[in-house]
Amino acid sequence: MNNGHVNQAMRCLRGIVHNFFEHVRRFNPNLPCVLGEVSPRDTGNAVPRDYDLYISTGGPGSPYDGDGMPWVTDYSEFLEGIADSAIRGGAKQRAIFAICYSFEMVVRHFRIAAVVPRTERKFGVMPVYTTPEGQAHPLLRPFGDRLFAFEHRSWEAVDLDERKLSALGGELLARESRDGMSKGRAILGLDVTAGIEAVQFHPEADRPGVMNWVSRPEQAAAFKACYGEVTYQAMLRTLDDPRRLARTYALVIPGWMARRFNMLAPFRGYADLPPPSENLADAFASPPEVAPPERSNGVVKERVLHGA
């Protein structure tokens, strides 16, 4: 969903998936694991339906930019197909984890909140406050009442339609403020419906990527203008604290992938995976360099985690 823009997120996500595939192979040595990528906003290519697990990325741009374009129609149909497959369950169930821009697109598709522009951009390493439901949910359970994550957004989801979310079988997992108001009204994490989980923040962000961003003179100056020098220095210290951004990187997406893999395992004869380790300090500080997959017309067609 990055619309062809080069950013740190794709490098981070490739590294996370690479580590996950290594995790899979330790317990399932003969299981092929294949990464594919598609960029519908700039190529117009449809999202392939023959994968098992999907990570839908951040932007940039407005979540309204594509209205009326074929890729938005395709993405909406894709989301409905994910939910239908997850409700049916079994060996062909699929799942998606949506981040930032994709979070906004998911919220819009299911019409569970208003997606509106912020009065000013929010960016930097910020606290994310879990709800009671989020503290019990496997996605965010390891974090207690708060985690730290990188945010970079000019839009936000507010005014949750709790009745509609409940009808979908979903839950509010995290928000911008403990009380829902004092630090902002934004919704930051949702279990939307069967097979679809989404967050507004960037759990894929690693230390090199964030440092690359926050050390740029123009970004540092903008951050200090918004939040002050003291908060800027506190953010730099947070990047070196293994209890903060490093835990988010180590546990959120890897935990989601392991859990969804284990939901497929009994139907495909796979060996279950243990949950991801929090001891990923080395990977967080210096993740593996993973080249993008080769493409054919913008799409790699092999399945991820393809089984017999």
Short mmCIF file of C-alpha atoms in Angstrom, two decimals:
data_model
loop_
_atom_site.label_atom_id
_atom_site.label_comp_id
_atom_site.label_asym_id
_atom_site.label_seq_id
_atom_site.Cartn_x
_atom_site.Cartn_y
_atom_site.Cartn_z
CA MET A 1 0.00 0.00 0.00
CA ASN A 2 2.99 2.33 -0.17
CA ASN A 3 2.01 3.46 -3.69
CA GLY A 4 5.50 2.81 -5.02
CA HIS A 5 7.23 5.03 -2.46
CA VAL A 6 10.55 3.80 -1.08
CA ASN A 7 10.49 3.62 2.73
CA GLN A 8 11.94 1.74 5.68
CA ALA A 9 8.79 -0.32 6.29
CA MET A 10 9.31 -2.76 3.42
CA ARG A 11 12.84 -3.52 4.56
CA CYS A 12 11.56 -4.11 8.10
CA LEU A 13 8.71 -6.34 6.98
CA ARG A 14 10.94 -8.44 4.75
CA GLY A 15 13.25 -8.97 7.72
CA ILE A 16 10.36 -9.97 10.00
CA VAL A 17 9.02 -12.44 7.43
CA HIS A 18 12.53 -13.84 6.87
CA ASN A 19 12.87 -14.46 10.63
CA PHE A 20 9.42 -16.05 10.70
CA PHE A 21 10.28 -18.41 7.86
CA GLU A 22 13.40 -19.47 9.77
CA HIS A 23 11.15 -20.12 12.78
CA VAL A 24 8.80 -22.22 10.64
CA ARG A 25 11.64 -24.29 9.18
CA ARG A 26 13.02 -25.15 12.62
CA PHE A 27 9.80 -27.03 13.39
CA ASN A 28 8.73 -27.95 9.84
CA PRO A 29 12.01 -28.57 7.96
CA ASN A 30 10.44 -29.60 4.64
CA LEU A 31 7.76 -26.95 4.46
CA PRO A 32 8.33 -24.42 1.63
CA CYS A 33 7.89 -20.79 2.66
CA VAL A 34 7.53 -18.20 -0.11
CA LEU A 35 7.19 -14.44 0.12
CA GLY A 36 5.24 -12.55 -2.52
CA GLU A 37 4.53 -8.84 -2.91
CA VAL A 38 1.95 -6.82 -4.77
CA SER A 39 1.54 -3.03 -4.91
CA PRO A 40 -2.03 -2.38 -6.08
CA ARG A 41 -2.16 1.40 -5.69
CA ASP A 42 0.54 2.20 -8.24
CA THR A 43 0.40 -0.89 -10.46
CA GLY A 44 -3.32 -1.60 -10.48
CA ASN A 45 -2.57 -5.29 -9.93
CA ALA A 46 -5.20 -7.28 -8.06
CA VAL A 47 -4.33 -8.77 -4.69
CA PRO A 48 -3.71 -12.49 -5.28
CA ARG A 49 -6.15 -14.75 -3.48
CA ASP A 50 -3.94 -17.84 -3.19
CA TYR A 51 -1.84 -16.84 -0.17
CA ASP A 52 -2.42 -17.90 3.41
CA LEU A 53 -1.19 -14.92 5.43
CA TYR A 54 -1.20 -11.28 4.32
CA ILE A 55 0.44 -8.18 5.75
CA SER A 56 -1.09 -5.02 4.32
CA THR A 57 1.21 -2.04 4.76
CA GLY A 58 1.13 1.65 5.50
CA GLY A 59 0.88 4.42 2.93
CA PRO A 60 1.61 7.33 2.40
CA GLY A 61 -1.38 9.38 1.37
CA SER A 62 -5.05 9.85 2.04
CA PRO A 63 -7.22 6.75 2.51
CA TYR A 64 -9.69 8.47 0.18
CA ASP A 65 -7.24 8.92 -2.73
CA GLY A 66 -8.30 5.74 -4.50
CA ASP A 67 -12.08 6.13 -4.25
CA GLY A 68 -13.67 4.98 -7.48
CA MET A 69 -10.53 3.23 -8.72
CA PRO A 70 -10.51 -0.49 -9.58
CA TRP A 71 -7.86 -1.34 -6.98
CA VAL A 72 -10.13 -0.14 -4.14
CA THR A 73 -12.99 -2.31 -5.38
CA ASP A 74 -10.63 -5.27 -5.60
CA TYR A 75 -9.25 -4.62 -2.11
CA SER A 76 -12.77 -4.47 -0.67
CA GLU A 77 -13.68 -7.77 -2.32
CA PHE A 78 -10.41 -9.23 -1.04
CA LEU A 79 -11.27 -8.23 2.56
CA GLU A 80 -14.68 -9.85 2.29
CA GLY A 81 -13.05 -13.01 0.96
CA ILE A 82 -10.60 -13.09 3.88
CA ALA A 83 -13.43 -12.84 6.39
CA ASP A 84 -15.51 -15.48 4.62
CA SER A 85 -12.57 -17.91 4.52
CA ALA A 86 -11.82 -17.37 8.21
CA ILE A 87 -15.44 -17.94 9.19
CA ARG A 88 -15.44 -21.23 7.27
CA GLY A 89 -12.14 -22.19 8.90
CA GLY A 90 -10.28 -25.35 7.95
CA ALA A 91 -7.28 -25.77 5.70
CA LYS A 92 -8.14 -22.88 3.36
CA GLN A 93 -8.71 -20.14 5.92
CA ARG A 94 -6.76 -16.95 5.30
CA ALA A 95 -5.89 -13.97 7.49
CA ILE A 96 -4.66 -10.40 7.12
CA PHE A 97 -2.81 -7.99 9.40
CA ALA A 98 -3.38 -4.38 8.33
CA ILE A 99 -1.06 -1.48 9.23
CA CYS A 100 -1.67 2.30 9.25
CA TYR A 101 -2.98 3.19 5.75
CA SER A 102 -4.40 -0.32 5.43
CA PHE A 103 -5.94 0.01 8.89
CA GLU A 104 -7.75 3.11 7.65
CA MET A 105 -8.93 1.28 4.53
CA VAL A 106 -10.22 -1.62 6.62
CA VAL A 107 -12.07 0.75 8.97
CA ARG A 108 -13.63 2.50 6.00
CA HIS A 109 -14.62 -0.73 4.28
CA PHE A 110 -16.44 -2.11 7.31
CA ARG A 111 -17.77 1.34 8.28
CA ILE A 112 -16.94 0.88 11.95
CA ALA A 113 -15.58 4.40 12.60
CA ALA A 114 -15.03 7.77 10.98
CA VAL A 115 -11.65 8.22 9.25
CA VAL A 116 -10.77 11.91 9.39
CA PRO A 117 -7.70 14.13 8.87
CA ARG A 118 -5.74 15.18 11.93
CA THR A 119 -5.21 18.86 12.61
CA GLU A 120 -1.45 18.12 12.62
CA ARG A 121 0.70 15.16 11.70
CA LYS A 122 1.48 12.69 14.50
CA PHE A 123 4.91 11.11 14.28
CA GLY A 124 7.57 9.54 16.46
CA VAL A 125 7.72 6.76 19.05
CA MET A 126 4.53 7.03 21.09
CA PRO A 127 2.69 5.09 23.81
CA VAL A 128 -0.27 2.95 22.77
CA TYR A 129 -2.85 2.17 25.46
CA THR A 130 -4.57 -1.20 25.45
CA THR A 131 -8.20 -1.65 26.40
CA PRO A 132 -9.31 -4.41 28.80
CA GLU A 133 -10.20 -6.45 25.70
CA GLY A 134 -6.76 -5.72 24.21
CA GLN A 135 -5.05 -6.88 27.39
CA ALA A 136 -6.86 -10.21 27.08
CA HIS A 137 -6.38 -10.57 23.32
CA PRO A 138 -3.42 -12.65 22.06
CA LEU A 139 -2.22 -9.84 19.79
CA LEU A 140 -1.47 -7.42 22.65
CA ARG A 141 -1.67 -9.59 25.77
CA PRO A 142 2.12 -9.53 26.38
CA PHE A 143 2.13 -5.75 26.87
CA GLY A 144 -0.21 -5.15 29.77
CA ASP A 145 -1.83 -1.72 29.68
CA ARG A 146 0.70 0.02 27.41
CA LEU A 147 3.17 -0.57 24.61
CA PHE A 148 5.41 1.73 22.57
CA ALA A 149 5.27 1.99 18.79
CA PHE A 150 6.32 4.23 15.92
CA GLU A 151 3.54 6.38 14.53
CA HIS A 152 3.50 8.48 11.37
CA ARG A 153 0.06 9.58 10.27
CA SER A 154 -2.04 12.52 9.18
CA TRP A 155 -5.33 10.62 9.50
CA GLU A 156 -7.12 8.85 12.32
CA ALA A 157 -10.13 6.68 13.05
CA VAL A 158 -12.50 8.12 15.66
CA ASP A 159 -16.10 7.70 16.84
CA LEU A 160 -16.14 3.91 16.91
CA ASP A 161 -19.48 2.29 16.10
CA GLU A 162 -19.33 -0.23 18.92
CA ARG A 163 -22.58 -1.90 17.91
CA LYS A 164 -21.40 -2.53 14.35
CA LEU A 165 -17.99 -3.78 15.53
CA SER A 166 -19.69 -6.15 17.97
CA ALA A 167 -21.96 -7.44 15.20
CA LEU A 168 -18.83 -8.28 13.18
CA GLY A 169 -17.45 -10.21 16.15
CA GLY A 170 -14.73 -7.61 16.65
CA GLU A 171 -13.16 -5.80 19.61
CA LEU A 172 -11.42 -2.51 20.31
CA LEU A 173 -7.87 -3.45 21.36
CA ALA A 174 -5.97 -0.16 21.71
CA ARG A 175 -6.39 3.59 21.58
CA GLU A 176 -4.44 6.83 21.78
CA SER A 177 -5.44 7.65 25.36
CA ARG A 178 -6.20 5.52 28.39
CA ASP A 179 -9.44 7.42 28.88
CA GLY A 180 -10.15 7.71 25.15
CA MET A 181 -9.81 11.51 25.15
CA SER A 182 -6.96 13.21 27.04
CA LYS A 183 -4.11 12.45 24.60
CA GLY A 184 -6.34 12.08 21.55
CA ARG A 185 -9.41 10.16 20.43
CA ALA A 186 -7.80 7.89 17.86
CA ILE A 187 -8.48 4.16 17.65
CA LEU A 188 -5.14 2.38 17.39
CA GLY A 189 -5.89 -1.35 17.37
CA LEU A 190 -8.81 -3.54 16.32
CA ASP A 191 -9.76 -7.16 15.99
CA VAL A 192 -12.17 -6.28 13.20
CA THR A 193 -13.81 -9.57 12.29
CA ALA A 194 -12.85 -13.17 11.55
CA GLY A 195 -9.38 -13.23 9.95
CA ILE A 196 -8.79 -9.45 10.09
CA GLU A 197 -6.70 -7.65 12.71
CA ALA A 198 -5.46 -4.10 12.23
CA VAL A 199 -3.39 -1.40 13.93
CA GLN A 200 -2.90 2.28 13.18
CA PHE A 201 0.71 2.27 14.43
CA HIS A 202 3.80 0.64 12.87
CA PRO A 203 4.77 -2.54 14.77
CA GLU A 204 7.29 -3.38 12.03
CA ALA A 205 9.49 -0.39 12.88
CA ASP A 206 13.01 -1.30 14.01
CA ARG A 207 15.75 0.80 15.57
CA PRO A 208 17.78 1.45 12.38
CA GLY A 209 14.66 2.52 10.51
CA VAL A 210 13.42 4.86 13.23
CA MET A 211 16.89 6.29 13.82
CA ASN A 212 17.24 6.91 10.09
CA TRP A 213 14.02 8.89 10.23
CA VAL A 214 14.29 10.80 13.52
CA SER A 215 17.92 11.84 12.91
CA ARG A 216 17.10 13.69 9.69
CA PRO A 217 17.48 17.40 10.47
CA GLU A 218 14.09 18.34 9.01
CA GLN A 219 12.26 15.57 10.90
CA ALA A 220 14.10 16.24 14.16
CA ALA A 221 13.25 19.94 13.88
CA ALA A 222 9.59 19.17 13.13
CA PHE A 223 9.36 16.77 16.08
CA LYS A 224 10.95 19.26 18.48
CA ALA A 225 8.62 21.99 17.26
CA CYS A 226 5.62 19.78 18.08
CA TYR A 227 6.77 17.98 21.22
CA GLY A 228 9.89 19.74 22.53
CA GLU A 229 13.55 18.87 23.04
CA VAL A 230 12.92 16.91 26.26
CA THR A 231 10.45 14.57 24.54
CA TYR A 232 12.82 14.17 21.58
CA GLN A 233 15.63 13.04 23.88
CA ALA A 234 13.22 10.72 25.71
CA MET A 235 12.28 9.15 22.37
CA LEU A 236 15.95 8.48 21.60
CA ARG A 237 16.32 6.77 24.98
CA THR A 238 13.22 4.70 24.28
CA LEU A 239 14.90 3.28 21.17
CA ASP A 240 17.60 1.77 23.40
CA ASP A 241 15.16 0.35 25.95
CA PRO A 242 14.52 -3.36 25.23
CA ARG A 243 11.18 -3.15 27.08
CA ARG A 244 9.71 -0.66 24.64
CA LEU A 245 9.93 -0.49 20.83
CA ALA A 246 12.07 -3.64 20.70
CA ARG A 247 9.28 -5.69 22.34
CA THR A 248 6.71 -4.34 19.89
CA TYR A 249 8.93 -5.35 16.98
CA ALA A 250 9.61 -8.78 18.50
CA LEU A 251 6.08 -9.73 19.49
CA VAL A 252 3.26 -8.09 17.53
CA ILE A 253 3.64 -9.23 13.92
CA PRO A 254 5.71 -12.37 14.72
CA GLY A 255 3.11 -13.35 17.31
CA TRP A 256 0.27 -12.82 14.84
CA MET A 257 2.01 -14.93 12.19
CA ALA A 258 2.78 -17.78 14.60
CA ARG A 259 -0.79 -17.80 15.93
CA ARG A 260 -2.32 -17.82 12.46
CA PHE A 261 0.10 -20.52 11.31
CA ASN A 262 -1.00 -22.65 14.27
CA MET A 263 -4.64 -22.22 13.27
CA LEU A 264 -3.77 -23.84 9.93
CA ALA A 265 -1.46 -26.48 11.41
CA PRO A 266 -3.96 -29.16 12.47
CA PHE A 267 -5.68 -29.09 9.07
CA ARG A 268 -2.44 -29.38 7.09
CA GLY A 269 -0.36 -31.64 9.27
CA TYR A 270 2.10 -28.93 10.31
CA ALA A 271 3.95 -28.93 13.62
CA ASP A 272 2.80 -26.09 15.86
CA LEU A 273 5.11 -23.13 16.45
CA PRO A 274 5.99 -21.82 19.90
CA PRO A 275 5.33 -18.11 20.41
CA PRO A 276 8.09 -15.73 19.31
CA SER A 277 10.91 -14.98 21.68
CA GLU A 278 11.28 -11.54 23.20
CA ASN A 279 15.03 -11.97 22.91
CA LEU A 280 15.32 -10.38 19.49
CA ALA A 281 17.62 -7.53 20.49
CA ASP A 282 20.15 -8.39 17.79
CA ALA A 283 17.53 -8.58 15.06
CA PHE A 284 15.94 -5.33 16.30
CA ALA A 285 19.25 -3.49 16.23
CA SER A 286 20.52 -5.01 12.98
CA PRO A 287 17.89 -7.10 11.15
CA PRO A 288 18.76 -9.32 8.19
CA GLU A 289 19.04 -7.67 4.80
CA VAL A 290 16.43 -9.36 2.62
CA ALA A 291 16.14 -8.58 -1.07
CA PRO A 292 12.68 -8.04 -2.51
CA PRO A 293 11.25 -11.11 -4.26
CA GLU A 294 11.38 -11.38 -8.01
CA ARG A 295 8.21 -10.29 -9.71
CA SER A 296 6.20 -11.22 -12.75
CA ASN A 297 3.96 -8.34 -13.78
CA GLY A 298 4.30 -7.02 -10.24
CA VAL A 299 3.07 -10.20 -8.52
CA VAL A 300 4.82 -13.25 -7.13
CA LYS A 301 2.27 -16.01 -7.49
CA GLU A 302 3.62 -18.80 -5.27
CA ARG A 303 1.73 -19.33 -2.04
CA VAL A 304 3.06 -18.35 1.34
CA LEU A 305 3.34 -21.37 3.66
CA HIS A 306 1.99 -23.67 0.99
CA GLY A 307 1.11 -27.10 2.25
CA ALA A 308 -0.02 -30.36 0.74
#
